[in-house]
Every structure is written in C-alpha cells, then in structure tokens.
Amino acid sequence: MESHGSGLRRVLLLSFCVAGIWAAYIYQGVLQETLSTKRFGEDEKRFEHLAFLNLAQNVVCLVWSFIMIKLWSNGGSGGAPWWTYWSAGITNTIGPAMGIEALKYISYPAQVLAKSSKMIPVMLMGSLVYGIRYTLPEYLCTFLVAGGVSMFALLKTSSKTISKLANPNAPLGYGLCFLNLAFDGFTNATQDSITARYPKTSAWDIMLGMNLWGTIYNMVYMFGLPHGSGFEAVQFCKQHPEAAWDILMYCLCGAVGQNFIFLTISRFGSLANTTITTTRKFVSIVVSSVLSGNPLSSKQWGCVSMVFENCGLGMPSGVLYQAMVVDPELYLELAGVSWRSACILYNENGTCYLYRRYHAAGLDRKISCYKERLRSGIVGIKKDDAVALFQSMLRSRPLPTVIDFSKLFTGIAKTKQYDLVLSLCEQMESNGIAHDIYTLSIVINCFCRCRRKLGFAFAVMGKMFKLGYKPDTVTFSTLINGLCLEGRVSEAVELVDRMVEMEVLPNLIILSTIVNGLCLQGKVSEAMALIDRMVDNECQPNAVTYGPILNRMCKSDNTALALDLLRKMELRKVKLDVFTHSMIIDGLCKDGNLEDALSLFNEMKTKGIKADVFTYNSLIGGFCNAGRWDDGAQLLKDMIAREITPDVNTFSALIDSFVKEGKLTEAKELYNEMIVRGIDPNTITNSSLIYGLCMENRLDEANQMTDLMDSRGCDPNIVTYSILLNKAKLVDEGMRLFRKMSVGGVVADTVTYSSLIQGFCQSGKLNVAKELFQEMVSEGVHPNIMTYGILLEGFKVDDAWDLFCSLPSKGVKPDVKTYTVMIGGLCKKGSLSEADALFRKMEEDGITPISGTYNTLIRAHLREGDLATSAKLIEEMKSCGFSADASTIKIVMDMLSDGRMKKSFLDLLS
C-alpha cells in the first residue's frame, strides 16, 4: 500500500487534472456554441462551416503534440508506429464531425447531456468483456438516465433559443449524437488495443498519431472533394478575423484539454477520465445556458437532476465495481478512502450494495491486489513472494495483461533470479497469455545471464521473427553482451553486422561492449575495423568507445599508435576529455617519452582541457623515474598554482626521487608539507623515507618512523621491513624486527627470509639459520636459488653437498653462482677430483663458468702443485675473455719467489 504522502500526491494530481479538463472544455464548449450561433460582420453572417473546426483542431493539436515530444520526450523507442492509428483516425474524424453537425439541430446543452448517457456502452462492455452480471436496479438506473435524455429532447426550449437555432431538438440531431458516441467507443477501443500492443506509447505519441491521420482525412474532405468547403471557411476567416480568433482559441482549448485527458488516463485510467468528463457536463450545461442566453426550463432542470441523480445511484453498484476490480486503491481515493465517505459521495443504498459486491469478490480480505503491489514496487522481491504474486495474478479475473506480467518479470530479473523468471514465463504462456516483444526480450536477457543457455536466447529471438516481431536495439544489446561474457566476441561482431543489414542501428553501448571485448582478447585491429564500419553506417563512437583501444595500445608500449588514434578521433570530431589525454600521457611517461608527454600536456591547455591530479601524477612519476626530480618538483608547483590538489601519490613519487638522489633533507621537507596539507603519508611514502634514513645509517630514526607508522594506523609492509632488515647492525636486532613484522600480520617473503638466514650464517649461527629455513618452508614461502646459495656458502662441505644434490628434486636448477660456491667448498676440503668433475658437469648442463669459477679452481690446483692442469685452465679462462684475479696472481708470485714455479709460467697470465 502506498504511503499517506503518496496518496495525497495522487489526490492533488487528480484535482489538477479535473480542473484542467473542466476549464479547457467548458470554455471550448462556450466557443463552440458561439461559433455555431453567432453572426459576424455587418452582413451578420453565421459561420456555417463547422466541419472546418475538426481540421483546425487536428492541425493545432498535431503541432502541439510534436512540440511537447521534442521538449519533454525521453527519446525512448518502442512506441506505436504512426500508421497504426489510421482506423481510429477515421472514426475520430467522423465522430466529432457528427457531434458538430448535431449543433445545427439541437442546443449545446442538449448535446452534452446526450453524451452523458455513456453508462449504456459502459454496461455493455462490462457485460461482454468483464463478464459482470448487473442487477435489476442497475438496469433501471441506466434506463432512467436514457429516459431523462429523451424527455429533455422532447421538451420545448425558450423562444430566444428558437430564434437562434434553425431546428431545435430535432431527432436528427440526437441520432447524430448517438452515432458520435458509437464512433467514440470504437476509437477508445482501438486506442486501448494500440497501447496494449505497444506499452511504451506515451500520451503525446497517441495525440500525435491521432491528429496526424485526422489532419490527412480532414484535408482530403475539406479541400479534395467537390463538395468540400475548406476554401470557403478560409475565406470567411480572412473576412472576419474575429471568427478566426474564436477558432484558434477553440483549438487551443482542445489541445490543452487533450493533454489533461491523456495525463488522467495514463495516471488514473480511463474510468477516472470518464467520471471527470461526465461530471463536467453538468457544469458545461449551466455555463453554456447562462453565457449564451439559452436558458433551460424547469422541466428540463428536472430531467438534468434525474439523469445525474441516477448516475450517482448506478455508479457505485456498477461502474465503480469495475474500478475496484481493476484499481481498488484509486477507487478508495476517489470515493473518499473510507466507506463512510462513499456513503456521503453517492448514497447509502448504492454503497451498501457496492460493499456486498466488494465482499463477494474477496477484495475486503486482501485489498493489496496485484496491481497495487506492482505499482508500489517489487524491488528486491523474494522468490516465495514472487511466486505468490504470480499465482494471484493468474487467479484474477479478468486476467492481467501481458504488460502486468512484464512488470513482475522485470522486477524478479533485477534480483538475478533468472531461472525463476524463465519458469514463470513458461507458466504464463501455458495459461493462455501470449508473449509480446517485451516478455520475449526479458526471456532473452535471462537466458543470456544464465550459464550455458545462450543458445536458448537465440532460439527465442527466432521465435520473435516467427511471431512477426522485430528485435530492437535493446534485444540485440542483450545478446551481444551475452556473447562477450562467454568470450565469443567474433560472433558478437557478426551479430552487429547482421543488425546493420536489418536496419537496426547499434547504439554506443553495443559498440563499446564489443570493442572492450575485442581489446581484452588483444584484437585491437579488429576493434578499429569495427569502429570504422560503424562510422560508415553513421554510428559515431565517443571517447568511451575508443577508451579500451587507447588503454590497450598504451599498455602494449604502442604509444605512437595511441597518438595517431588520438589525431584520428580529433578529425572525426570526437569530444576528447581529460581521461583520454591522461591515459596517453601516462603511457608515454612509462615508455620514457617524456618530451612527447609534455607536448601533449601543453596541447591540453590550448584545447581548454583542464588536467587533473592523475595527469600530473603521470608526468611527475615519469620525470622522477628518469632522475629529473627538478622537473617533477616544478610540476608540483604548477599543479598547486592551478588549484589542483596533489594527493599522496604525487608526494610519494617526489619523495622517493629525492631519496634516491641523496637529497634526504628535501625529501623530509616534502613529507612535512604533505602532512600540513592534510594528506596522510601511506606505506610507500614512509618506506621511501625509511630507506633514505637507512642509507645514511640513521637506523634509530628509521625505527622511530616505523613506530610512528604504527601509531598513525599506517602498517609497514614487507618492503619496509626488508629495508630495515638489510641495514640491521646485529642479527638479534634483525630477528626482533622479523618477529615484530610477523606480529603485525605482515607475511615474510623469500627475500626477507634469505636476508635473515644470511645474517645467521655469517655470524656462525648455522643451527638458527637451519631452523629459520625450516620455518620458511613450513610457512609456504618457497626458497629460491639465492636462499640455497646462502646456505651452501654457510654450511660445512658435506652438508652443503647433500643440499646441492637435492636441489633438482626440489625443482631448483643450480646457477653459476651456486656451482662456484660448491666448487669452492670442495676445493677448500681438498676434494679436487670432485671439484673438477662438478666443473665439467656444470659445462655439460649448459652453464658457462664465470671468472670466479675459473680462478677458484686454478688456485686449488696451484696449491696442489698441479701446474699442468692450472695452465690448461688458464688458457681456457683466457679464451672465454676472463683473466686471473689478484688472489691467483699472488699465489703465482709466491710460487715464483720460492722456486716452485718457473718464470715462463708467468707468461701464461699475460
């Protein structure tokens, strides 16, 4: 149930509609009778071309509706095509013409009252369409109303009226009135059929379509047929401008009145509109009689009272029952919200009977019927509630329209209960309610959202074609999105080409979706080709469409292509924004093309595109990475001068650059400035400053900054702790930091563990190093070759050899440094043969020895006095481009001095 505030708004809106309809049509009624009876000019001619009023009204309302659509329409598609109104246009043209023609024989009040007998077609439609059985009192009320109209027609009017009308109260006039009612009924039925088939049709769409055909028919009738009087009517208006003014005012009143009528129908239904237009008849009679000097006799007033009194009696027991079935909430608003108000508005007997009908229908047990629920909203509806509401709709009589089911299915689909929607759609169809294009579109959307059901979605589209429906852009967009979600982007491209063949122009959402999908698959050239084809078909992409292509180009180091595409976008008059330029500037900076980036940045200024913080951050980061910290600092000043607020990333880039340049003082000044500006340093900012302090061996200050980070809620990360561990003076201090890091929830990585293990190995605490290594493995941190190299260097030879031999089984391939360490260990142990064998195995494994490998093995053989092997290794080392190091030369010189080596051996080293 809607809130009290919502109900009040509806009542106020209804009052506004009532006032608008009454004001427009009461004044139009006065003008209509004036035109039919008034004499114009000195010759006192009457305007006898009353059929011309229909044409004039059509033209004015056509222009009015066209202007309203252009000003206020949201541009949505799905409205009824203009040609669907042709039949309604015929009856709508003939009906009013008969009504106007009737004024030649009867007075306007008599015509208005005759039209007040609309209860007869209402009861007829209620009996045939809704299956309602009416009681004897209801039939009696209907015939009393019709009798009142007949008695009114037979009574004589005043002599003044007789002098103004050629043949008052003629039966022909009333016959024309009844034909007018019949054609009006057909017109309304056709309009209801159109709005049912095309639910997105707006009130102004109907107004435009009806008046377009009305203009065509009346133009042919007035100017194309031999007996047409259009030219005479135009000539009369030229000779009598006063008549032209009255006609214009008559048409404007009709246009305003149509606006209020369609607003009433769209918000409250045709029943409310009929009630309003019927009740205004009485006011029209009074105003017309008073202003036109066409008074009613006392007997005629009695007939008027009888008609409307019986309308008041019959309405609750018949017509309002239909209102309860269709829209009980609106009924309660109109009837005064309570039964007591209903008794006051109508009469006690009629209301009591109405209550019996209300009770028999079961509406007193559950007033919040399906229409109320749909109108009040079904956002976030649960599965059980959705099923219950669906079942209540199936039990309703008359059955809800497919439009009502569409509202329910749309609400359920928004909660992502796609399988439920598909199940309910199947039940709806099995209950004899045929799908329309909107429910079929919902089904397609649900199949596309369900995994592995995209084929069913295409089958439903085939059903659309079979039923004669033409899928619109929304339907194709759903299918294309489904294809892209499954990675079938090439098929999506083919479907777009099929759309173009069917003359369904893809929108930017479709184009952007496919372009993004192609770019995610790296098919940039195909994305560009698709855009070119769409441009040829007058589908102009925007900057968002080009965005994924530019992004992919920049990330693939193709910034030159990105710049070329930017120029192409400019030629195509694509509106470029700061995001487009910033994306390319960022790519240029990462590629090191700083001058091109700065040129594009200056180009933005000339185009009037204001750079943002991301643009400046890209430039500052690029200059800082290139060591041009001074240019980065100048950009920061320019940024502040242009009132662009720097963020933490701006300062972090500059602080890191200053630290790496050894400008710790300037870095700390920037750090303090960002705090003054209210920008909190993040972990990256603090880690950079900690690194600078550690580089200057200011370890106490570095540790204090770490504690300050904790107090400010800025948690140090693995990079922060790794910096501190690398600079820790003592192994115990490093272990304290390591445990603090673990308590803080920071997971150590391979580098952190390796640094600690190296420290313990170098300090001779091999057992602690082994324990830390086992902890590293148990924590799931995988040692790398650097870790094993540290252990090999620290372990005893036998332990190191066992570890070395186990490396392949651990999935670790020894590198040249690992081999060198192991060869050195074997040499120190005196196992030269094992060292030589490992050296040859190293070469067999495709690992090229380095200078350290050769020198280590040469020194070992020299110490053993094996000059021949040493000489052979020296020759091999020289052929690889290496030379003896200082330690090797020292051993040679020592052996020369004590006579263990001939001087000729020294020539090998040169």
XYZ file of C-alpha atoms in Angstrom, residues 456-801:
346
model
C 18.206 -20.779 -25.942
C 18.350 -16.976 -26.125
C 18.968 -17.122 -29.867
C 16.135 -19.637 -30.200
C 13.794 -17.120 -28.533
C 14.939 -14.439 -30.970
C 13.990 -16.844 -33.774
C 10.546 -17.114 -32.182
C 10.364 -13.310 -32.246
C 10.862 -13.310 -36.002
C 8.297 -16.080 -36.415
C 5.689 -14.063 -34.494
C 6.343 -11.048 -36.689
C 8.215 -9.013 -34.101
C 11.324 -7.080 -34.996
C 14.015 -7.214 -32.291
C 15.086 -3.767 -31.214
C 18.432 -2.415 -30.140
C 17.901 -3.474 -26.511
C 17.320 -7.109 -27.528
C 20.425 -7.188 -29.705
C 22.401 -5.482 -26.940
C 21.432 -8.250 -24.511
C 22.529 -10.989 -26.921
C 25.784 -9.221 -27.737
C 26.583 -8.772 -24.066
C 25.909 -12.496 -23.516
C 28.289 -13.421 -26.329
C 31.001 -11.149 -24.923
C 30.586 -12.620 -21.421
C 31.279 -16.058 -22.901
C 34.272 -14.746 -24.824
C 32.554 -15.215 -28.194
C 33.414 -11.719 -29.330
C 33.846 -12.632 -33.004
C 30.243 -13.883 -33.087
C 29.164 -10.626 -31.433
C 30.828 -8.714 -34.267
C 28.920 -10.826 -36.808
C 25.670 -10.086 -34.980
C 26.357 -6.351 -35.181
C 26.835 -6.666 -38.925
C 23.503 -8.538 -39.056
C 21.870 -5.666 -37.159
C 23.076 -3.196 -39.758
C 21.660 -5.402 -42.520
C 18.288 -5.356 -40.696
C 18.491 -1.554 -40.483
C 18.710 -1.684 -36.681
C 21.432 0.808 -35.858
C 23.704 -0.305 -32.973
C 23.965 2.141 -30.131
C 27.094 3.214 -28.322
C 26.532 0.672 -25.536
C 26.676 -2.201 -28.026
C 29.687 -0.771 -29.838
C 31.578 -0.065 -26.602
C 30.825 -3.562 -25.254
C 32.240 -5.305 -28.328
C 35.241 -3.001 -28.600
C 36.096 -3.699 -24.975
C 35.703 -7.452 -25.535
C 37.984 -7.388 -28.582
C 40.601 -5.384 -26.713
C 40.546 -7.829 -23.786
C 41.438 -10.536 -26.312
C 44.178 -8.364 -27.799
C 42.324 -7.882 -31.099
C 42.922 -4.156 -31.364
C 42.987 -4.100 -35.159
C 39.589 -5.831 -35.317
C 38.197 -3.321 -32.833
C 39.413 -0.454 -35.005
C 37.923 -2.072 -38.108
C 34.562 -2.412 -36.363
C 34.592 1.248 -35.358
C 35.398 2.267 -38.942
C 32.439 0.230 -40.232
C 30.105 1.779 -37.671
C 31.282 5.269 -38.621
C 30.442 4.441 -42.237
C 26.933 3.498 -41.014
C 26.583 6.859 -39.219
C 27.107 5.410 -35.724
C 29.607 7.883 -34.317
C 31.625 6.455 -31.382
C 32.520 8.621 -28.419
C 35.599 8.834 -26.223
C 34.339 5.968 -24.035
C 34.223 3.651 -27.052
C 37.809 4.455 -28.014
C 38.991 4.160 -24.383
C 39.738 0.379 -24.332
C 41.709 0.644 -27.585
C 43.833 3.502 -26.286
C 44.344 1.699 -22.992
C 45.453 -1.477 -24.741
C 47.836 0.432 -27.002
C 49.427 2.270 -24.092
C 49.866 -0.895 -22.022
C 51.395 -2.680 -25.031
C 54.043 0.045 -25.429
C 52.349 1.246 -28.629
C 52.005 4.849 -27.543
C 52.865 6.036 -31.060
C 49.759 4.261 -32.366
C 47.765 5.734 -29.488
C 48.845 9.236 -30.542
C 47.860 8.517 -34.148
C 44.448 7.313 -32.974
C 44.042 10.478 -30.919
C 44.554 12.554 -34.059
C 42.039 10.386 -35.904
C 39.497 10.959 -33.133
C 40.016 14.692 -33.476
C 39.346 14.513 -37.214
C 36.112 12.617 -36.501
C 35.004 15.392 -34.144
C 35.014 13.062 -31.130
C 34.767 15.101 -27.956
C 38.025 14.431 -26.131
C 38.296 14.737 -22.386
C 40.948 14.733 -19.687
C 40.756 10.949 -19.276
C 41.673 10.309 -22.904
C 44.696 12.603 -22.774
C 45.810 11.420 -19.332
C 45.768 7.786 -20.476
C 48.144 8.540 -23.355
C 50.346 10.811 -21.234
C 50.695 8.035 -18.659
C 51.685 5.539 -21.367
C 54.241 7.963 -22.845
C 55.785 8.570 -19.415
C 56.096 4.842 -18.703
C 57.769 4.384 -22.108
C 60.220 7.188 -21.260
C 58.866 9.524 -23.987
C 58.778 12.464 -21.614
C 59.033 15.175 -24.252
C 56.040 13.799 -26.189
C 54.122 13.522 -22.941
C 54.919 17.126 -22.020
C 53.944 18.276 -25.515
C 50.556 16.550 -25.253
C 50.154 18.052 -21.783
C 50.697 21.569 -23.158
C 48.322 20.764 -26.017
C 45.608 20.093 -23.438
C 45.960 23.650 -22.197
C 45.479 25.110 -25.672
C 42.357 22.951 -26.157
C 40.902 24.197 -22.903
C 41.020 20.743 -21.282
C 41.980 21.085 -17.631
C 44.444 18.493 -16.410
C 43.612 16.582 -13.238
C 45.686 15.035 -10.478
C 46.106 11.801 -12.460
C 47.631 13.733 -15.372
C 50.133 15.462 -13.124
C 50.959 12.267 -11.222
C 51.792 10.523 -14.500
C 54.130 13.326 -15.532
C 55.756 13.713 -12.109
C 56.271 9.954 -11.820
C 57.796 9.816 -15.308
C 60.247 12.641 -14.627
C 61.198 11.230 -11.223
C 61.861 7.759 -12.653
C 64.141 9.401 -15.206
C 66.068 11.157 -12.407
C 64.671 14.565 -13.384
C 63.434 15.343 -9.885
C 63.784 19.101 -10.507
C 61.236 18.952 -13.364
C 58.966 16.887 -11.139
C 59.179 19.497 -8.388
C 58.360 22.254 -10.887
C 55.265 20.341 -12.000
C 54.142 20.146 -8.383
C 54.397 23.946 -8.101
C 52.466 24.380 -11.360
C 49.844 21.965 -10.107
C 49.303 23.903 -6.879
C 49.235 27.216 -8.773
C 46.398 25.879 -10.967
C 44.474 24.897 -7.813
C 44.730 21.161 -8.479
C 45.124 19.424 -5.138
C 48.039 16.949 -5.073
C 47.429 13.574 -3.457
C 49.594 11.064 -1.620
C 50.836 9.562 -4.899
C 52.129 12.968 -6.029
C 54.240 13.433 -2.913
C 55.321 9.782 -2.756
C 56.853 9.922 -6.251
C 58.809 13.072 -5.457
C 59.952 11.888 -2.012
C 61.206 8.605 -3.492
C 63.085 10.519 -6.198
C 64.729 12.869 -3.686
C 65.764 9.935 -1.502
C 67.385 8.080 -4.410
C 69.259 11.261 -5.323
C 70.589 11.503 -1.769
C 68.502 14.609 -1.024
C 67.058 13.383 2.265
C 66.572 16.912 3.610
C 64.401 17.940 0.671
C 62.500 14.672 0.974
C 61.699 15.355 4.633
C 60.554 18.877 3.764
C 58.094 17.464 1.237
C 56.987 14.893 3.814
C 56.192 17.659 6.320
C 54.398 19.732 3.639
C 52.015 16.915 2.765
C 51.133 16.500 6.443
C 50.437 20.263 6.696
C 48.114 19.932 3.684
C 46.190 17.203 5.480
C 47.459 14.391 3.246
C 48.329 11.286 5.238
C 51.517 9.531 4.077
C 50.966 5.923 3.075
C 53.219 2.911 3.437
C 55.065 3.684 0.205
C 55.824 7.253 1.322
C 57.117 6.160 4.726
C 59.131 3.268 3.280
C 60.924 5.651 0.914
C 61.887 7.924 3.789
C 62.963 4.947 5.942
C 65.152 3.775 3.065
C 66.811 7.203 2.937
C 67.479 7.159 6.667
C 68.948 3.654 6.451
C 71.200 4.704 3.553
C 72.690 7.361 5.871
C 72.916 4.800 8.686
C 70.367 6.729 10.780
C 68.841 3.454 11.921
C 67.395 4.792 15.165
C 65.388 7.418 13.260
C 64.302 4.760 10.790
C 62.997 2.564 13.615
C 61.258 5.572 15.176
C 59.494 6.267 11.891
C 58.330 2.658 11.811
C 56.824 3.093 15.263
C 55.225 6.359 14.087
C 53.650 4.490 11.177
C 52.070 2.034 13.626
C 50.704 4.835 15.801
C 49.084 6.502 12.766
C 47.468 3.296 11.605
C 49.775 3.002 8.586
C 51.003 -0.578 8.690
C 54.551 -1.267 7.445
C 54.687 -3.836 4.661
C 57.266 -6.382 3.601
C 59.238 -3.732 1.709
C 59.519 -1.596 4.847
C 60.791 -4.447 6.982
C 63.140 -5.696 4.269
C 64.799 -2.265 4.196
C 65.289 -2.343 7.948
C 66.492 -5.959 7.985
C 69.102 -5.281 5.330
C 70.515 -2.425 7.411
C 70.237 -4.072 10.836
C 73.631 -3.955 12.619
C 73.144 -7.149 14.607
C 71.451 -10.420 13.765
C 69.472 -10.269 17.002
C 68.130 -6.842 16.029
C 67.097 -8.296 12.667
C 65.308 -11.167 14.398
C 63.436 -8.690 16.620
C 62.259 -6.817 13.575
C 61.296 -10.114 11.955
C 59.100 -11.145 14.904
C 57.569 -7.668 15.064
C 56.726 -7.975 11.398
C 55.029 -11.337 11.977
C 53.005 -9.992 14.911
C 51.903 -7.091 12.721
C 50.401 -9.541 10.254
C 52.987 -8.937 7.536
C 53.875 -12.210 5.804
C 57.610 -12.517 5.153
C 58.701 -13.288 1.619
C 61.689 -15.107 0.189
C 63.912 -12.027 0.246
C 63.185 -11.367 3.924
C 63.932 -14.940 4.995
C 67.055 -15.058 2.825
C 68.411 -11.853 4.380
C 67.953 -13.234 7.907
C 69.429 -16.656 7.010
C 72.465 -14.927 5.502
C 72.956 -12.929 8.687
C 72.885 -16.019 10.879
C 75.197 -17.917 8.526
C 77.743 -15.080 8.501
C 77.647 -14.854 12.307
C 78.270 -18.599 12.565
C 74.811 -19.450 13.956
C 74.175 -22.228 11.449
C 71.663 -24.067 13.635
C 69.494 -20.924 13.885
C 69.826 -20.464 10.108
C 68.644 -24.061 9.551
C 65.674 -23.572 11.896
C 64.700 -20.373 10.098
C 64.993 -22.208 6.768
C 62.654 -24.966 8.006
C 60.189 -22.309 9.254
C 60.336 -20.663 5.851
C 59.405 -23.927 4.117
C 56.634 -24.774 6.625
C 55.093 -21.313 6.144
C 54.781 -21.995 2.429
C 57.436 -19.478 1.395
C 59.433 -21.076 -1.405
C 63.232 -20.700 -1.189
C 64.892 -19.573 -4.395
C 68.381 -20.168 -5.726
C 69.640 -17.165 -3.738
C 68.449 -18.771 -0.500
C 70.158 -22.067 -1.317
C 73.328 -20.262 -2.328
C 73.468 -18.579 1.085
C 73.023 -21.936 2.822
C 75.661 -23.652 0.650
C 78.134 -20.926 1.455
C 77.446 -21.119 5.169
C 77.171 -24.886 5.612
C 80.023 -27.343 6.029
C 81.066 -29.022 2.813
C 79.355 -32.354 3.442
C 76.075 -30.703 4.431
C 76.377 -28.303 1.527
C 76.997 -31.177 -0.891
